């Protein structure tokens, strides 16, 4: 739309220029006629030929400029405008494709959540940004309990459906600025900024209860799903990798404790 308006403005300006040249031509002819009549009136016949020649020459020059602009310059410039539009459209298409590829590179193809690459970068950025302002960053790691048995019993297609449903529920319970990611397999993670310990535990308990209390409906029946949760708050000084490893240990403590629980 914007390119169309730009082309319309250019063409309008060009035709205005041609109208000005044409007007100048008419004016030259008119002035030449008046000068010719005035010269004849005062009997200065010896200058008539010179004035006529100058007038004709001026008219020819203006007319030549008009024809040059209309038949030579205008087609060239119009083609250049079209070429610029084609190049601009190509650049826009490449930019959109690049953005789509970048989005795909940061998104889990199965669940639509953010992937491990995005999660790692986001965790580092949150910690770097919050280090100077003293705000909290919570990390939650989630592992579905006995997921292998779900695949073995119902098949991998049902297992994929379970993963998609779990992802949907986790994303629905998270806040809009939380980062919900699938790290791989049956493992998920959340980055939760600006919550204290009690608030973080409450959020995670809500997620655990939601998963355990709502079996996944599929073509082969109801699939019970529970998960183990490990959560930790950033201590204000540790690096992203240190926080990740600490939370991962808490996740495995939850699995070793009996699963379907939260360890913080």
PDB file of C-alpha atoms in Angstrom:
ATOM      1  CA  UNK A   1       0.000   0.000   0.000  1.00  0.00           C
ATOM      2  CA  UNK A   2       2.786   2.425   0.929  1.00  0.00           C
ATOM      3  CA  UNK A   3       4.752   1.591  -2.217  1.00  0.00           C
ATOM      4  CA  UNK A   4       1.613   2.221  -4.298  1.00  0.00           C
ATOM      5  CA  UNK A   5       1.180   5.646  -2.718  1.00  0.00           C
ATOM      6  CA  UNK A   6       4.834   6.495  -3.381  1.00  0.00           C
ATOM      7  CA  UNK A   7       4.494   5.543  -7.047  1.00  0.00           C
ATOM      8  CA  UNK A   8       1.292   7.560  -7.341  1.00  0.00           C
ATOM      9  CA  UNK A   9       3.021  10.605  -5.815  1.00  0.00           C
ATOM     10  CA  UNK A  10       5.928  10.279  -8.241  1.00  0.00           C
ATOM     11  CA  UNK A  11       3.687   9.964 -11.278  1.00  0.00           C
ATOM     12  CA  UNK A  12       1.576  12.907 -10.135  1.00  0.00           C
ATOM     13  CA  UNK A  13       4.680  15.054  -9.632  1.00  0.00           C
ATOM     14  CA  UNK A  14       5.998  14.070 -13.058  1.00  0.00           C
ATOM     15  CA  UNK A  15       2.793  14.996 -14.836  1.00  0.00           C
ATOM     16  CA  UNK A  16       2.678  18.280 -12.941  1.00  0.00           C
ATOM     17  CA  UNK A  17       6.171  18.966 -14.313  1.00  0.00           C
ATOM     18  CA  UNK A  18       4.993  18.186 -17.829  1.00  0.00           C
ATOM     19  CA  UNK A  19       2.009  20.483 -17.337  1.00  0.00           C
ATOM     20  CA  UNK A  20       4.358  23.278 -16.251  1.00  0.00           C
ATOM     21  CA  UNK A  21       6.532  22.761 -19.336  1.00  0.00           C
ATOM     22  CA  UNK A  22       3.465  22.731 -21.560  1.00  0.00           C
ATOM     23  CA  UNK A  23       2.207  25.888 -19.871  1.00  0.00           C
ATOM     24  CA  UNK A  24       5.574  27.524 -20.467  1.00  0.00           C
ATOM     25  CA  UNK A  25       5.326  26.588 -24.134  1.00  0.00           C
ATOM     26  CA  UNK A  26       1.888  28.166 -24.429  1.00  0.00           C
ATOM     27  CA  UNK A  27       3.141  31.259 -22.605  1.00  0.00           C
ATOM     28  CA  UNK A  28       6.145  31.625 -24.930  1.00  0.00           C
ATOM     29  CA  UNK A  29       3.923  31.377 -27.997  1.00  0.00           C
ATOM     30  CA  UNK A  30       1.483  33.880 -26.550  1.00  0.00           C
ATOM     31  CA  UNK A  31       4.230  36.368 -25.612  1.00  0.00           C
ATOM     32  CA  UNK A  32       5.839  35.981 -29.020  1.00  0.00           C
ATOM     33  CA  UNK A  33       2.539  36.772 -30.682  1.00  0.00           C
ATOM     34  CA  UNK A  34       2.065  39.898 -28.555  1.00  0.00           C
ATOM     35  CA  UNK A  35       5.623  41.088 -29.178  1.00  0.00           C
ATOM     36  CA  UNK A  36       5.144  40.533 -32.865  1.00  0.00           C
ATOM     37  CA  UNK A  37       1.950  42.604 -32.886  1.00  0.00           C
ATOM     38  CA  UNK A  38       3.520  45.404 -30.791  1.00  0.00           C
ATOM     39  CA  UNK A  39       6.576  45.508 -32.996  1.00  0.00           C
ATOM     40  CA  UNK A  40       4.442  45.724 -36.081  1.00  0.00           C
ATOM     41  CA  UNK A  41       2.390  48.503 -34.538  1.00  0.00           C
ATOM     42  CA  UNK A  42       5.385  50.759 -33.905  1.00  0.00           C
ATOM     43  CA  UNK A  43       6.749  49.951 -37.332  1.00  0.00           C
ATOM     44  CA  UNK A  44       9.879  48.230 -36.079  1.00  0.00           C
ATOM     45  CA  UNK A  45       9.668  45.731 -38.857  1.00  0.00           C
ATOM     46  CA  UNK A  46      13.426  45.157 -38.919  1.00  0.00           C
ATOM     47  CA  UNK A  47      13.217  43.260 -35.574  1.00  0.00           C
ATOM     48  CA  UNK A  48      10.284  41.063 -36.440  1.00  0.00           C
ATOM     49  CA  UNK A  49      12.374  38.316 -37.967  1.00  0.00           C
ATOM     50  CA  UNK A  50      14.729  38.175 -34.975  1.00  0.00           C
ATOM     51  CA  UNK A  51      11.857  37.998 -32.473  1.00  0.00           C
ATOM     52  CA  UNK A  52      10.131  35.342 -34.529  1.00  0.00           C
ATOM     53  CA  UNK A  53      13.283  33.246 -34.705  1.00  0.00           C
ATOM     54  CA  UNK A  54      13.902  33.565 -30.949  1.00  0.00           C
ATOM     55  CA  UNK A  55      10.280  32.701 -30.186  1.00  0.00           C
ATOM     56  CA  UNK A  56      10.341  29.699 -32.468  1.00  0.00           C
ATOM     57  CA  UNK A  57      13.632  28.534 -30.962  1.00  0.00           C
ATOM     58  CA  UNK A  58      12.281  28.911 -27.409  1.00  0.00           C
ATOM     59  CA  UNK A  59       9.121  27.053 -28.361  1.00  0.00           C
ATOM     60  CA  UNK A  60      11.174  24.277 -29.939  1.00  0.00           C
ATOM     61  CA  UNK A  61      13.362  23.963 -26.846  1.00  0.00           C
ATOM     62  CA  UNK A  62      10.371  23.790 -24.501  1.00  0.00           C
ATOM     63  CA  UNK A  63       8.614  21.351 -26.810  1.00  0.00           C
ATOM     64  CA  UNK A  64      11.734  19.202 -27.031  1.00  0.00           C
ATOM     65  CA  UNK A  65      11.986  19.146 -23.236  1.00  0.00           C
ATOM     66  CA  UNK A  66       8.339  18.125 -23.046  1.00  0.00           C
ATOM     67  CA  UNK A  67       8.743  15.302 -25.554  1.00  0.00           C
ATOM     68  CA  UNK A  68      12.024  14.174 -23.989  1.00  0.00           C
ATOM     69  CA  UNK A  69      10.402  13.950 -20.576  1.00  0.00           C
ATOM     70  CA  UNK A  70       7.262  12.217 -21.850  1.00  0.00           C
ATOM     71  CA  UNK A  71       8.773   9.615 -24.168  1.00  0.00           C
ATOM     72  CA  UNK A  72      12.298   9.032 -22.857  1.00  0.00           C
ATOM     73  CA  UNK A  73      12.777  10.171 -19.267  1.00  0.00           C
ATOM     74  CA  UNK A  74       9.388   9.109 -17.885  1.00  0.00           C
ATOM     75  CA  UNK A  75       9.573   5.450 -19.087  1.00  0.00           C
ATOM     76  CA  UNK A  76      13.089   5.113 -17.677  1.00  0.00           C
ATOM     77  CA  UNK A  77      12.182   6.550 -14.291  1.00  0.00           C
ATOM     78  CA  UNK A  78       8.944   4.572 -14.119  1.00  0.00           C
ATOM     79  CA  UNK A  79      10.837   1.359 -14.827  1.00  0.00           C
ATOM     80  CA  UNK A  80      13.324   2.308 -12.109  1.00  0.00           C
ATOM     81  CA  UNK A  81      10.463   2.848  -9.667  1.00  0.00           C
ATOM     82  CA  UNK A  82       9.034  -0.561 -10.557  1.00  0.00           C
ATOM     83  CA  UNK A  83      12.445  -2.169 -10.134  1.00  0.00           C
ATOM     84  CA  UNK A  84      12.815  -0.508  -6.732  1.00  0.00           C
ATOM     85  CA  UNK A  85       9.402  -1.856  -5.762  1.00  0.00           C
ATOM     86  CA  UNK A  86      10.376  -5.361  -6.853  1.00  0.00           C
ATOM     87  CA  UNK A  87      13.609  -5.185  -4.870  1.00  0.00           C
ATOM     88  CA  UNK A  88      11.766  -3.806  -1.843  1.00  0.00           C
ATOM     89  CA  UNK A  89       9.170  -6.571  -2.064  1.00  0.00           C
ATOM     90  CA  UNK A  90      11.930  -9.157  -2.339  1.00  0.00           C
ATOM     91  CA  UNK A  91      13.703  -7.690   0.700  1.00  0.00           C
ATOM     92  CA  UNK A  92      10.446  -7.707   2.676  1.00  0.00           C
ATOM     93  CA  UNK A  93       9.814 -11.333   1.747  1.00  0.00           C
ATOM     94  CA  UNK A  94      13.336 -12.330   2.770  1.00  0.00           C
ATOM     95  CA  UNK A  95      12.961 -10.447   6.047  1.00  0.00           C
ATOM     96  CA  UNK A  96       9.671 -12.190   6.815  1.00  0.00           C
ATOM     97  CA  UNK A  97      11.199 -15.546   5.933  1.00  0.00           C
ATOM     98  CA  UNK A  98      14.186 -14.828   8.166  1.00  0.00           C
ATOM     99  CA  UNK A  99      11.897 -13.898  11.058  1.00  0.00           C
ATOM    100  CA  UNK A 100       9.863 -17.076  10.514  1.00  0.00           C
ATOM    101  CA  UNK A 101      13.015 -19.187  10.465  1.00  0.00           C
ATOM    102  CA  UNK A 102      14.292 -17.497  13.617  1.00  0.00           C
ATOM    103  CA  UNK A 103      10.958 -18.094  15.334  1.00  0.00           C
ATOM    104  CA  UNK A 104      11.016 -21.735  14.262  1.00  0.00           C
ATOM    105  CA  UNK A 105      14.552 -22.068  15.597  1.00  0.00           C
ATOM    106  CA  UNK A 106      13.361 -20.918  19.044  1.00  0.00           C
ATOM    107  CA  UNK A 107      10.093 -22.888  19.164  1.00  0.00           C
ATOM    108  CA  UNK A 108       9.447 -26.512  20.049  1.00  0.00           C
ATOM    109  CA  UNK A 109       7.868 -28.074  17.001  1.00  0.00           C
ATOM    110  CA  UNK A 110       5.646 -30.512  18.889  1.00  0.00           C
ATOM    111  CA  UNK A 111       4.134 -28.327  21.595  1.00  0.00           C
ATOM    112  CA  UNK A 112       4.565 -24.771  20.316  1.00  0.00           C
ATOM    113  CA  UNK A 113       6.359 -23.789  23.524  1.00  0.00           C
ATOM    114  CA  UNK A 114       9.777 -22.156  23.579  1.00  0.00           C
ATOM    115  CA  UNK A 115      12.607 -24.622  23.109  1.00  0.00           C
ATOM    116  CA  UNK A 116      15.821 -25.301  25.003  1.00  0.00           C
ATOM    117  CA  UNK A 117      17.821 -22.726  23.064  1.00  0.00           C
ATOM    118  CA  UNK A 118      15.350 -19.959  23.868  1.00  0.00           C
ATOM    119  CA  UNK A 119      15.140 -21.082  27.496  1.00  0.00           C
ATOM    120  CA  UNK A 120      18.912 -20.972  28.022  1.00  0.00           C
ATOM    121  CA  UNK A 121      19.179 -17.487  26.523  1.00  0.00           C
ATOM    122  CA  UNK A 122      16.170 -16.185  28.457  1.00  0.00           C
ATOM    123  CA  UNK A 123      17.487 -17.483  31.784  1.00  0.00           C
ATOM    124  CA  UNK A 124      20.839 -15.763  31.267  1.00  0.00           C
ATOM    125  CA  UNK A 125      19.156 -12.521  30.209  1.00  0.00           C
ATOM    126  CA  UNK A 126      16.803 -12.496  33.188  1.00  0.00           C
ATOM    127  CA  UNK A 127      19.633 -13.029  35.645  1.00  0.00           C
ATOM    128  CA  UNK A 128      21.834 -10.406  34.008  1.00  0.00           C
ATOM    129  CA  UNK A 129      18.977  -7.884  33.996  1.00  0.00           C
ATOM    130  CA  UNK A 130      17.812  -8.571  37.563  1.00  0.00           C
ATOM    131  CA  UNK A 131      21.294  -8.669  39.061  1.00  0.00           C
ATOM    132  CA  UNK A 132      21.425  -4.874  39.322  1.00  0.00           C
ATOM    133  CA  UNK A 133      17.849  -4.308  40.524  1.00  0.00           C
ATOM    134  CA  UNK A 134      17.644  -6.972  43.195  1.00  0.00           C
ATOM    135  CA  UNK A 135      14.481  -8.673  41.956  1.00  0.00           C
ATOM    136  CA  UNK A 136      13.684 -12.364  42.219  1.00  0.00           C
ATOM    137  CA  UNK A 137      13.883 -14.947  39.463  1.00  0.00           C
ATOM    138  CA  UNK A 138      12.334 -18.340  40.037  1.00  0.00           C
ATOM    139  CA  UNK A 139      13.189 -21.463  38.074  1.00  0.00           C
ATOM    140  CA  UNK A 140      10.878 -24.473  37.881  1.00  0.00           C
ATOM    141  CA  UNK A 141      11.768 -27.793  36.281  1.00  0.00           C
ATOM    142  CA  UNK A 142       9.105 -30.378  35.523  1.00  0.00           C
ATOM    143  CA  UNK A 143       9.389 -34.024  34.541  1.00  0.00           C
ATOM    144  CA  UNK A 144       6.361 -36.164  33.688  1.00  0.00           C
ATOM    145  CA  UNK A 145       6.159 -39.282  35.825  1.00  0.00           C
ATOM    146  CA  UNK A 146       6.458 -42.691  34.123  1.00  0.00           C
ATOM    147  CA  UNK A 147       6.126 -41.167  30.683  1.00  0.00           C
ATOM    148  CA  UNK A 148       7.894 -44.119  29.067  1.00  0.00           C
ATOM    149  CA  UNK A 149       5.121 -46.414  30.250  1.00  0.00           C
ATOM    150  CA  UNK A 150       2.566 -44.108  28.580  1.00  0.00           C
ATOM    151  CA  UNK A 151       4.409 -44.466  25.280  1.00  0.00           C
ATOM    152  CA  UNK A 152       4.732 -48.227  25.732  1.00  0.00           C
ATOM    153  CA  UNK A 153       1.075 -48.731  26.632  1.00  0.00           C
ATOM    154  CA  UNK A 154      -0.685 -46.253  24.353  1.00  0.00           C
ATOM    155  CA  UNK A 155       1.848 -45.582  21.608  1.00  0.00           C
ATOM    156  CA  UNK A 156       4.004 -42.619  20.728  1.00  0.00           C
ATOM    157  CA  UNK A 157       1.168 -40.778  18.997  1.00  0.00           C
ATOM    158  CA  UNK A 158      -0.765 -40.709  22.273  1.00  0.00           C
ATOM    159  CA  UNK A 159       2.443 -39.794  24.073  1.00  0.00           C
ATOM    160  CA  UNK A 160       2.787 -36.784  21.782  1.00  0.00           C
ATOM    161  CA  UNK A 161      -0.815 -35.816  22.503  1.00  0.00           C
ATOM    162  CA  UNK A 162      -0.083 -35.987  26.229  1.00  0.00           C
ATOM    163  CA  UNK A 163       2.919 -33.700  25.783  1.00  0.00           C
ATOM    164  CA  UNK A 164       0.861 -31.188  23.828  1.00  0.00           C
ATOM    165  CA  UNK A 165      -1.895 -31.224  26.454  1.00  0.00           C
ATOM    166  CA  UNK A 166       0.565 -30.767  29.312  1.00  0.00           C
ATOM    167  CA  UNK A 167       2.206 -27.888  27.448  1.00  0.00           C
ATOM    168  CA  UNK A 168      -1.176 -26.245  26.907  1.00  0.00           C
ATOM    169  CA  UNK A 169      -2.098 -26.539  30.588  1.00  0.00           C
ATOM    170  CA  UNK A 170       1.232 -25.233  31.843  1.00  0.00           C
ATOM    171  CA  UNK A 171       1.096 -22.266  29.485  1.00  0.00           C
ATOM    172  CA  UNK A 172      -2.475 -21.565  30.567  1.00  0.00           C
ATOM    173  CA  UNK A 173      -1.530 -21.427  34.245  1.00  0.00           C
ATOM    174  CA  UNK A 174       1.637 -19.376  33.742  1.00  0.00           C
ATOM    175  CA  UNK A 175       1.531 -15.588  33.678  1.00  0.00           C
ATOM    176  CA  UNK A 176       1.947 -13.788  30.379  1.00  0.00           C
ATOM    177  CA  UNK A 177       5.548 -12.753  31.097  1.00  0.00           C
ATOM    178  CA  UNK A 178       6.683 -16.151  32.392  1.00  0.00           C
ATOM    179  CA  UNK A 179       8.775 -18.287  30.058  1.00  0.00           C
ATOM    180  CA  UNK A 180       7.367 -21.784  29.518  1.00  0.00           C
ATOM    181  CA  UNK A 181       9.651 -24.122  27.591  1.00  0.00           C
ATOM    182  CA  UNK A 182       9.993 -27.749  26.649  1.00  0.00           C
ATOM    183  CA  UNK A 183      13.568 -28.799  27.255  1.00  0.00           C
ATOM    184  CA  UNK A 184      13.207 -32.117  25.484  1.00  0.00           C
ATOM    185  CA  UNK A 185      11.416 -35.428  25.914  1.00  0.00           C
ATOM    186  CA  UNK A 186       8.990 -35.187  28.823  1.00  0.00           C
ATOM    187  CA  UNK A 187      10.885 -32.387  30.573  1.00  0.00           C
ATOM    188  CA  UNK A 188       9.582 -28.826  30.834  1.00  0.00           C
ATOM    189  CA  UNK A 189      10.792 -25.670  32.565  1.00  0.00           C
ATOM    190  CA  UNK A 190       9.490 -22.273  33.626  1.00  0.00           C
ATOM    191  CA  UNK A 191      11.274 -19.008  34.307  1.00  0.00           C
ATOM    192  CA  UNK A 192       9.132 -17.057  36.765  1.00  0.00           C
ATOM    193  CA  UNK A 193      10.247 -13.497  37.636  1.00  0.00           C
ATOM    194  CA  UNK A 194       9.019 -11.273  40.456  1.00  0.00           C
ATOM    195  CA  UNK A 195       7.501 -13.887  42.776  1.00  0.00           C
ATOM    196  CA  UNK A 196       8.624 -14.621  46.314  1.00  0.00           C
ATOM    197  CA  UNK A 197       9.130 -18.156  47.598  1.00  0.00           C
ATOM    198  CA  UNK A 198       5.584 -18.710  48.887  1.00  0.00           C
ATOM    199  CA  UNK A 199       4.018 -17.321  45.716  1.00  0.00           C
ATOM    200  CA  UNK A 200       6.213 -19.531  43.555  1.00  0.00           C
ATOM    201  CA  UNK A 201       5.367 -22.649  45.574  1.00  0.00           C
ATOM    202  CA  UNK A 202       1.666 -21.815  45.328  1.00  0.00           C
ATOM    203  CA  UNK A 203       1.867 -21.428  41.545  1.00  0.00           C
ATOM    204  CA  UNK A 204       3.719 -24.716  41.130  1.00  0.00           C
ATOM    205  CA  UNK A 205       1.295 -26.582  43.411  1.00  0.00           C
ATOM    206  CA  UNK A 206      -1.562 -25.295  41.288  1.00  0.00           C
ATOM    207  CA  UNK A 207       0.150 -26.704  38.208  1.00  0.00           C
ATOM    208  CA  UNK A 208       0.818 -30.065  39.862  1.00  0.00           C
ATOM    209  CA  UNK A 209      -2.793 -30.415  41.028  1.00  0.00           C
ATOM    210  CA  UNK A 210      -4.116 -29.388  37.612  1.00  0.00           C
ATOM    211  CA  UNK A 211      -2.088 -32.065  35.836  1.00  0.00           C
ATOM    212  CA  UNK A 212      -2.849 -34.812  38.337  1.00  0.00           C
ATOM    213  CA  UNK A 213      -6.546 -34.009  38.575  1.00  0.00           C
ATOM    214  CA  UNK A 214      -7.336 -33.938  34.861  1.00  0.00           C
ATOM    215  CA  UNK A 215      -6.454 -37.055  32.854  1.00  0.00           C
ATOM    216  CA  UNK A 216      -5.757 -36.535  29.183  1.00  0.00           C
ATOM    217  CA  UNK A 217      -8.598 -37.704  26.956  1.00  0.00           C
ATOM    218  CA  UNK A 218      -7.537 -39.542  23.834  1.00  0.00           C
ATOM    219  CA  UNK A 219      -8.892 -42.032  21.318  1.00  0.00           C
ATOM    220  CA  UNK A 220      -7.831 -44.923  23.543  1.00  0.00           C
ATOM    221  CA  UNK A 221      -9.320 -43.657  26.766  1.00  0.00           C
ATOM    222  CA  UNK A 222      -8.174 -41.544  29.681  1.00  0.00           C
ATOM    223  CA  UNK A 223      -4.456 -41.176  30.341  1.00  0.00           C
ATOM    224  CA  UNK A 224      -3.532 -40.269  33.908  1.00  0.00           C
ATOM    225  CA  UNK A 225      -0.652 -37.808  34.038  1.00  0.00           C
ATOM    226  CA  UNK A 226       1.359 -36.665  37.033  1.00  0.00           C
ATOM    227  CA  UNK A 227       4.603 -34.746  37.228  1.00  0.00           C
ATOM    228  CA  UNK A 228       7.483 -34.064  39.584  1.00  0.00           C
ATOM    229  CA  UNK A 229       8.545 -30.468  40.185  1.00  0.00           C
ATOM    230  CA  UNK A 230      11.776 -28.903  41.354  1.00  0.00           C
ATOM    231  CA  UNK A 231      11.872 -25.187  42.052  1.00  0.00           C
ATOM    232  CA  UNK A 232      14.417 -22.694  43.276  1.00  0.00           C
ATOM    233  CA  UNK A 233      14.798 -18.947  43.644  1.00  0.00           C
ATOM    234  CA  UNK A 234      17.911 -17.275  42.323  1.00  0.00           C
ATOM    235  CA  UNK A 235      20.099 -16.288  45.269  1.00  0.00           C
ATOM    236  CA  UNK A 236      21.196 -13.014  43.692  1.00  0.00           C
ATOM    237  CA  UNK A 237      24.766 -14.018  42.915  1.00  0.00           C
ATOM    238  CA  UNK A 238      24.849 -17.415  41.204  1.00  0.00           C
ATOM    239  CA  UNK A 239      25.173 -17.810  37.475  1.00  0.00           C
ATOM    240  CA  UNK A 240      22.431 -19.183  35.261  1.00  0.00           C
ATOM    241  CA  UNK A 241      24.129 -22.562  35.026  1.00  0.00           C
ATOM    242  CA  UNK A 242      24.431 -22.802  38.804  1.00  0.00           C
ATOM    243  CA  UNK A 243      20.735 -22.032  39.290  1.00  0.00           C
ATOM    244  CA  UNK A 244      19.832 -24.586  36.638  1.00  0.00           C
ATOM    245  CA  UNK A 245      21.884 -27.350  38.257  1.00  0.00           C
ATOM    246  CA  UNK A 246      20.494 -26.565  41.707  1.00  0.00           C
ATOM    247  CA  UNK A 247      16.925 -26.731  40.419  1.00  0.00           C
ATOM    248  CA  UNK A 248      17.681 -29.934  38.521  1.00  0.00           C
ATOM    249  CA  UNK A 249      18.881 -31.581  41.736  1.00  0.00           C
ATOM    250  CA  UNK A 250      15.631 -30.569  43.420  1.00  0.00           C
ATOM    251  CA  UNK A 251      13.677 -32.085  40.531  1.00  0.00           C
ATOM    252  CA  UNK A 252      15.402 -35.423  40.981  1.00  0.00           C
ATOM    253  CA  UNK A 253      14.849 -35.201  44.716  1.00  0.00           C
ATOM    254  CA  UNK A 254      11.122 -34.897  43.970  1.00  0.00           C
ATOM    255  CA  UNK A 255      11.256 -37.953  41.711  1.00  0.00           C
ATOM    256  CA  UNK A 256      13.157 -39.948  44.319  1.00  0.00           C
ATOM    257  CA  UNK A 257      10.723 -38.870  47.035  1.00  0.00           C
ATOM    258  CA  UNK A 258       7.821 -40.592  45.323  1.00  0.00           C
ATOM    259  CA  UNK A 259       6.937 -38.413  42.305  1.00  0.00           C
ATOM    260  CA  UNK A 260       3.861 -36.232  41.847  1.00  0.00           C
ATOM    261  CA  UNK A 261       5.278 -33.754  44.326  1.00  0.00           C
ATOM    262  CA  UNK A 262       7.123 -30.454  44.593  1.00  0.00           C
ATOM    263  CA  UNK A 263      10.612 -30.186  46.008  1.00  0.00           C
ATOM    264  CA  UNK A 264      11.939 -26.699  46.756  1.00  0.00           C
TER     265      UNK A 264
END
